[in-house]
């Protein structure tokens, strides 16, 4: 905060050429054909920085992503040259890597703060984290998570309740046969 940083110089060469893997792989079409990013469509923005509701038209596109997204990084052929050594300070915490999402819906504010102390997940805040979980569970179509979602309808945060209601509706609509 408040630190002066020199600007990066623009890239002198175009390493992408005709490659469009990141553009084609982005589920929300956040990466535009001119190689710019519409951050309002980016899953990382929607699940971390966005503090309000996730627009209905974007929820299905989020799939099961709960906190950020690296699809564009995963498909970029240039990243095969990156060093895979992860500094311990940046390694995922073992107990946080793949939580049981239905159980996460019952986290109290105190439990959330304890679980995610010194974690970047705190940037989304509890309400954003639970909002994202509701969307992921709704996109899963798994009827077994219905009881957890129904319990979360009583959450103290209206943002969470609204997304939970959407998730329940989505699961119920996926279960109907035409």
PDB file of C-alpha atoms in Angstrom:
ATOM      1  CA  UNK A   1       0.000   0.000   0.000  1.00  0.00           C
ATOM      2  CA  UNK A   2       1.343   3.330  -1.000  1.00  0.00           C
ATOM      3  CA  UNK A   3       4.463   1.830  -2.611  1.00  0.00           C
ATOM      4  CA  UNK A   4       5.681   3.383  -5.853  1.00  0.00           C
ATOM      5  CA  UNK A   5       6.311   0.695  -8.445  1.00  0.00           C
ATOM      6  CA  UNK A   6       7.842   1.296 -11.863  1.00  0.00           C
ATOM      7  CA  UNK A   7       5.544   0.274 -14.728  1.00  0.00           C
ATOM      8  CA  UNK A   8       6.360  -2.846 -16.716  1.00  0.00           C
ATOM      9  CA  UNK A   9       7.487  -2.321 -20.266  1.00  0.00           C
ATOM     10  CA  UNK A  10       5.127  -3.566 -22.965  1.00  0.00           C
ATOM     11  CA  UNK A  11       5.986  -6.925 -24.491  1.00  0.00           C
ATOM     12  CA  UNK A  12       8.250  -6.417 -27.479  1.00  0.00           C
ATOM     13  CA  UNK A  13       7.330  -9.651 -29.206  1.00  0.00           C
ATOM     14  CA  UNK A  14       4.047 -11.427 -29.752  1.00  0.00           C
ATOM     15  CA  UNK A  15       4.447 -14.918 -28.328  1.00  0.00           C
ATOM     16  CA  UNK A  16       0.822 -15.881 -28.881  1.00  0.00           C
ATOM     17  CA  UNK A  17       0.886 -15.807 -32.672  1.00  0.00           C
ATOM     18  CA  UNK A  18      -2.328 -17.407 -33.889  1.00  0.00           C
ATOM     19  CA  UNK A  19      -2.917 -19.360 -30.694  1.00  0.00           C
ATOM     20  CA  UNK A  20      -6.350 -18.820 -29.194  1.00  0.00           C
ATOM     21  CA  UNK A  21      -6.366 -21.600 -26.587  1.00  0.00           C
ATOM     22  CA  UNK A  22      -7.119 -19.270 -23.694  1.00  0.00           C
ATOM     23  CA  UNK A  23      -9.874 -17.503 -25.627  1.00  0.00           C
ATOM     24  CA  UNK A  24     -11.476 -20.794 -26.622  1.00  0.00           C
ATOM     25  CA  UNK A  25     -11.156 -22.341 -23.161  1.00  0.00           C
ATOM     26  CA  UNK A  26     -12.625 -19.495 -21.114  1.00  0.00           C
ATOM     27  CA  UNK A  27     -16.124 -20.618 -20.051  1.00  0.00           C
ATOM     28  CA  UNK A  28     -17.371 -17.049 -19.636  1.00  0.00           C
ATOM     29  CA  UNK A  29     -15.728 -15.568 -22.751  1.00  0.00           C
ATOM     30  CA  UNK A  30     -13.917 -13.060 -20.538  1.00  0.00           C
ATOM     31  CA  UNK A  31     -10.856 -13.109 -22.826  1.00  0.00           C
ATOM     32  CA  UNK A  32     -11.690 -11.134 -25.923  1.00  0.00           C
ATOM     33  CA  UNK A  33     -10.354 -11.732 -29.424  1.00  0.00           C
ATOM     34  CA  UNK A  34      -8.062  -8.689 -29.123  1.00  0.00           C
ATOM     35  CA  UNK A  35      -6.447 -10.389 -26.093  1.00  0.00           C
ATOM     36  CA  UNK A  36      -7.924  -8.053 -23.552  1.00  0.00           C
ATOM     37  CA  UNK A  37      -9.895  -9.178 -20.551  1.00  0.00           C
ATOM     38  CA  UNK A  38     -13.424  -8.178 -19.645  1.00  0.00           C
ATOM     39  CA  UNK A  39     -12.933  -8.515 -15.902  1.00  0.00           C
ATOM     40  CA  UNK A  40     -16.691  -8.365 -15.269  1.00  0.00           C
ATOM     41  CA  UNK A  41     -16.955 -11.766 -16.977  1.00  0.00           C
ATOM     42  CA  UNK A  42     -13.880 -13.356 -15.392  1.00  0.00           C
ATOM     43  CA  UNK A  43     -14.528 -16.188 -12.924  1.00  0.00           C
ATOM     44  CA  UNK A  44     -11.707 -14.940 -10.709  1.00  0.00           C
ATOM     45  CA  UNK A  45     -13.319 -11.516 -10.493  1.00  0.00           C
ATOM     46  CA  UNK A  46     -16.810 -12.917  -9.979  1.00  0.00           C
ATOM     47  CA  UNK A  47     -15.764 -15.296  -7.185  1.00  0.00           C
ATOM     48  CA  UNK A  48     -13.200 -13.150  -5.363  1.00  0.00           C
ATOM     49  CA  UNK A  49     -13.436  -9.422  -6.004  1.00  0.00           C
ATOM     50  CA  UNK A  50     -17.166  -9.118  -6.729  1.00  0.00           C
ATOM     51  CA  UNK A  51     -18.895  -8.378  -3.431  1.00  0.00           C
ATOM     52  CA  UNK A  52     -22.454  -8.403  -4.790  1.00  0.00           C
ATOM     53  CA  UNK A  53     -24.630 -11.018  -6.427  1.00  0.00           C
ATOM     54  CA  UNK A  54     -23.324 -13.045  -9.337  1.00  0.00           C
ATOM     55  CA  UNK A  55     -25.533 -12.199 -12.322  1.00  0.00           C
ATOM     56  CA  UNK A  56     -27.962 -14.999 -13.195  1.00  0.00           C
ATOM     57  CA  UNK A  57     -26.579 -15.257 -16.740  1.00  0.00           C
ATOM     58  CA  UNK A  58     -23.096 -15.965 -15.338  1.00  0.00           C
ATOM     59  CA  UNK A  59     -23.912 -18.508 -12.627  1.00  0.00           C
ATOM     60  CA  UNK A  60     -24.159 -21.570 -14.841  1.00  0.00           C
ATOM     61  CA  UNK A  61     -20.911 -20.600 -16.581  1.00  0.00           C
ATOM     62  CA  UNK A  62     -19.044 -20.687 -13.262  1.00  0.00           C
ATOM     63  CA  UNK A  63     -19.440 -24.445 -13.114  1.00  0.00           C
ATOM     64  CA  UNK A  64     -17.971 -25.685  -9.839  1.00  0.00           C
ATOM     65  CA  UNK A  65     -15.374 -22.925  -9.383  1.00  0.00           C
ATOM     66  CA  UNK A  66     -15.574 -21.520  -5.858  1.00  0.00           C
ATOM     67  CA  UNK A  67     -12.553 -19.238  -5.560  1.00  0.00           C
ATOM     68  CA  UNK A  68     -10.789 -18.017  -8.671  1.00  0.00           C
ATOM     69  CA  UNK A  69      -9.989 -19.785 -11.913  1.00  0.00           C
ATOM     70  CA  UNK A  70      -6.831 -20.625 -13.822  1.00  0.00           C
ATOM     71  CA  UNK A  71      -8.234 -22.235 -16.960  1.00  0.00           C
ATOM     72  CA  UNK A  72      -6.463 -19.726 -19.203  1.00  0.00           C
ATOM     73  CA  UNK A  73      -3.168 -20.416 -17.422  1.00  0.00           C
ATOM     74  CA  UNK A  74      -3.633 -24.173 -17.632  1.00  0.00           C
ATOM     75  CA  UNK A  75      -4.169 -24.171 -21.408  1.00  0.00           C
ATOM     76  CA  UNK A  76      -1.421 -21.677 -22.310  1.00  0.00           C
ATOM     77  CA  UNK A  77       1.392 -23.539 -24.077  1.00  0.00           C
ATOM     78  CA  UNK A  78       3.942 -21.023 -22.791  1.00  0.00           C
ATOM     79  CA  UNK A  79       3.285 -22.113 -19.230  1.00  0.00           C
ATOM     80  CA  UNK A  80       4.893 -25.470 -19.916  1.00  0.00           C
ATOM     81  CA  UNK A  81       8.172 -23.582 -19.475  1.00  0.00           C
ATOM     82  CA  UNK A  82       7.249 -22.333 -16.014  1.00  0.00           C
ATOM     83  CA  UNK A  83       9.040 -23.615 -12.954  1.00  0.00           C
ATOM     84  CA  UNK A  84       6.753 -25.916 -10.965  1.00  0.00           C
ATOM     85  CA  UNK A  85       8.523 -25.384  -7.647  1.00  0.00           C
ATOM     86  CA  UNK A  86       5.998 -23.840  -5.250  1.00  0.00           C
ATOM     87  CA  UNK A  87       7.355 -21.788  -2.386  1.00  0.00           C
ATOM     88  CA  UNK A  88       5.925 -23.091   0.902  1.00  0.00           C
ATOM     89  CA  UNK A  89       4.246 -19.735   1.611  1.00  0.00           C
ATOM     90  CA  UNK A  90       2.224 -20.100  -1.602  1.00  0.00           C
ATOM     91  CA  UNK A  91       1.398 -23.796  -1.405  1.00  0.00           C
ATOM     92  CA  UNK A  92      -2.253 -24.709  -0.820  1.00  0.00           C
ATOM     93  CA  UNK A  93      -3.089 -25.615   2.730  1.00  0.00           C
ATOM     94  CA  UNK A  94      -3.834 -29.300   3.042  1.00  0.00           C
ATOM     95  CA  UNK A  95      -7.053 -28.819   4.947  1.00  0.00           C
ATOM     96  CA  UNK A  96      -8.394 -26.230   2.490  1.00  0.00           C
ATOM     97  CA  UNK A  97      -7.646 -27.694  -0.915  1.00  0.00           C
ATOM     98  CA  UNK A  98     -10.877 -29.590  -1.630  1.00  0.00           C
ATOM     99  CA  UNK A  99     -13.463 -29.071   1.086  1.00  0.00           C
ATOM    100  CA  UNK A 100     -16.806 -30.856   1.160  1.00  0.00           C
ATOM    101  CA  UNK A 101     -18.854 -27.983  -0.213  1.00  0.00           C
ATOM    102  CA  UNK A 102     -22.189 -28.936   1.345  1.00  0.00           C
ATOM    103  CA  UNK A 103     -20.534 -28.856   4.788  1.00  0.00           C
ATOM    104  CA  UNK A 104     -19.030 -25.427   4.132  1.00  0.00           C
ATOM    105  CA  UNK A 105     -22.510 -23.900   3.902  1.00  0.00           C
ATOM    106  CA  UNK A 106     -22.921 -24.254   7.661  1.00  0.00           C
ATOM    107  CA  UNK A 107     -19.783 -22.264   8.575  1.00  0.00           C
ATOM    108  CA  UNK A 108     -20.577 -19.604  11.143  1.00  0.00           C
ATOM    109  CA  UNK A 109     -18.795 -16.261  10.839  1.00  0.00           C
ATOM    110  CA  UNK A 110     -16.474 -17.300  13.678  1.00  0.00           C
ATOM    111  CA  UNK A 111     -15.690 -20.684  12.084  1.00  0.00           C
ATOM    112  CA  UNK A 112     -15.050 -19.012   8.731  1.00  0.00           C
ATOM    113  CA  UNK A 113     -12.645 -16.517  10.297  1.00  0.00           C
ATOM    114  CA  UNK A 114     -10.777 -19.260  12.149  1.00  0.00           C
ATOM    115  CA  UNK A 115     -10.600 -21.612   9.164  1.00  0.00           C
ATOM    116  CA  UNK A 116      -9.428 -18.968   6.708  1.00  0.00           C
ATOM    117  CA  UNK A 117      -7.189 -16.879   8.955  1.00  0.00           C
ATOM    118  CA  UNK A 118      -4.309 -15.543   6.844  1.00  0.00           C
ATOM    119  CA  UNK A 119      -5.865 -17.073   3.726  1.00  0.00           C
ATOM    120  CA  UNK A 120      -6.722 -15.263   0.494  1.00  0.00           C
ATOM    121  CA  UNK A 121     -10.238 -16.751   0.805  1.00  0.00           C
ATOM    122  CA  UNK A 122     -10.901 -13.989   3.343  1.00  0.00           C
ATOM    123  CA  UNK A 123     -10.887 -11.538   0.409  1.00  0.00           C
ATOM    124  CA  UNK A 124     -14.232 -12.971  -0.713  1.00  0.00           C
ATOM    125  CA  UNK A 125     -15.531 -12.734   2.855  1.00  0.00           C
ATOM    126  CA  UNK A 126     -17.840 -15.366   4.286  1.00  0.00           C
ATOM    127  CA  UNK A 127     -20.855 -14.154   2.340  1.00  0.00           C
ATOM    128  CA  UNK A 128     -18.971 -14.276  -0.962  1.00  0.00           C
ATOM    129  CA  UNK A 129     -17.492 -17.685  -0.206  1.00  0.00           C
ATOM    130  CA  UNK A 130     -20.891 -19.170   0.683  1.00  0.00           C
ATOM    131  CA  UNK A 131     -22.464 -17.442  -2.336  1.00  0.00           C
ATOM    132  CA  UNK A 132     -19.892 -19.155  -4.545  1.00  0.00           C
ATOM    133  CA  UNK A 133     -20.456 -22.522  -2.869  1.00  0.00           C
ATOM    134  CA  UNK A 134     -24.200 -22.229  -3.461  1.00  0.00           C
ATOM    135  CA  UNK A 135     -23.581 -21.587  -7.163  1.00  0.00           C
ATOM    136  CA  UNK A 136     -21.165 -24.522  -7.428  1.00  0.00           C
ATOM    137  CA  UNK A 137     -23.606 -26.841  -5.663  1.00  0.00           C
ATOM    138  CA  UNK A 138     -26.448 -25.675  -7.874  1.00  0.00           C
ATOM    139  CA  UNK A 139     -24.336 -26.372 -10.940  1.00  0.00           C
ATOM    140  CA  UNK A 140     -23.456 -29.826  -9.624  1.00  0.00           C
ATOM    141  CA  UNK A 141     -27.054 -30.988  -9.988  1.00  0.00           C
ATOM    142  CA  UNK A 142     -26.460 -33.344  -7.060  1.00  0.00           C
ATOM    143  CA  UNK A 143     -29.738 -33.800  -5.199  1.00  0.00           C
ATOM    144  CA  UNK A 144     -27.856 -35.120  -2.139  1.00  0.00           C
ATOM    145  CA  UNK A 145     -26.842 -31.532  -1.275  1.00  0.00           C
ATOM    146  CA  UNK A 146     -30.476 -30.376  -1.073  1.00  0.00           C
ATOM    147  CA  UNK A 147     -30.710 -30.660   2.757  1.00  0.00           C
ATOM    148  CA  UNK A 148     -27.574 -28.532   3.219  1.00  0.00           C
ATOM    149  CA  UNK A 149     -28.920 -25.948   0.797  1.00  0.00           C
ATOM    150  CA  UNK A 150     -32.311 -25.914   2.502  1.00  0.00           C
ATOM    151  CA  UNK A 151     -30.614 -25.278   5.862  1.00  0.00           C
ATOM    152  CA  UNK A 152     -28.617 -22.448   4.317  1.00  0.00           C
ATOM    153  CA  UNK A 153     -31.831 -20.696   3.272  1.00  0.00           C
ATOM    154  CA  UNK A 154     -31.811 -19.373   6.849  1.00  0.00           C
ATOM    155  CA  UNK A 155     -28.335 -17.841   6.623  1.00  0.00           C
ATOM    156  CA  UNK A 156     -27.850 -14.416   8.187  1.00  0.00           C
ATOM    157  CA  UNK A 157     -26.692 -12.995   4.827  1.00  0.00           C
ATOM    158  CA  UNK A 158     -29.386 -12.185   2.233  1.00  0.00           C
ATOM    159  CA  UNK A 159     -26.763 -12.575  -0.527  1.00  0.00           C
ATOM    160  CA  UNK A 160     -26.179 -16.180   0.532  1.00  0.00           C
ATOM    161  CA  UNK A 161     -29.901 -16.936   0.805  1.00  0.00           C
ATOM    162  CA  UNK A 162     -30.598 -15.599  -2.690  1.00  0.00           C
ATOM    163  CA  UNK A 163     -27.882 -17.759  -4.262  1.00  0.00           C
ATOM    164  CA  UNK A 164     -28.949 -20.790  -2.223  1.00  0.00           C
ATOM    165  CA  UNK A 165     -32.529 -20.364  -3.500  1.00  0.00           C
ATOM    166  CA  UNK A 166     -31.173 -20.219  -7.054  1.00  0.00           C
ATOM    167  CA  UNK A 167     -29.120 -23.377  -6.443  1.00  0.00           C
ATOM    168  CA  UNK A 168     -32.150 -25.272  -5.127  1.00  0.00           C
ATOM    169  CA  UNK A 169     -34.187 -24.219  -8.150  1.00  0.00           C
ATOM    170  CA  UNK A 170     -31.398 -25.266 -10.480  1.00  0.00           C
ATOM    171  CA  UNK A 171     -31.055 -28.699  -8.872  1.00  0.00           C
ATOM    172  CA  UNK A 172     -34.804 -29.259  -8.992  1.00  0.00           C
ATOM    173  CA  UNK A 173     -35.004 -28.192 -12.649  1.00  0.00           C
ATOM    174  CA  UNK A 174     -32.113 -30.485 -13.596  1.00  0.00           C
ATOM    175  CA  UNK A 175     -33.928 -33.403 -11.993  1.00  0.00           C
ATOM    176  CA  UNK A 176     -37.070 -32.968 -14.092  1.00  0.00           C
ATOM    177  CA  UNK A 177     -37.414 -35.111 -17.193  1.00  0.00           C
ATOM    178  CA  UNK A 178     -39.254 -33.737 -20.197  1.00  0.00           C
TER     179      UNK A 178
END
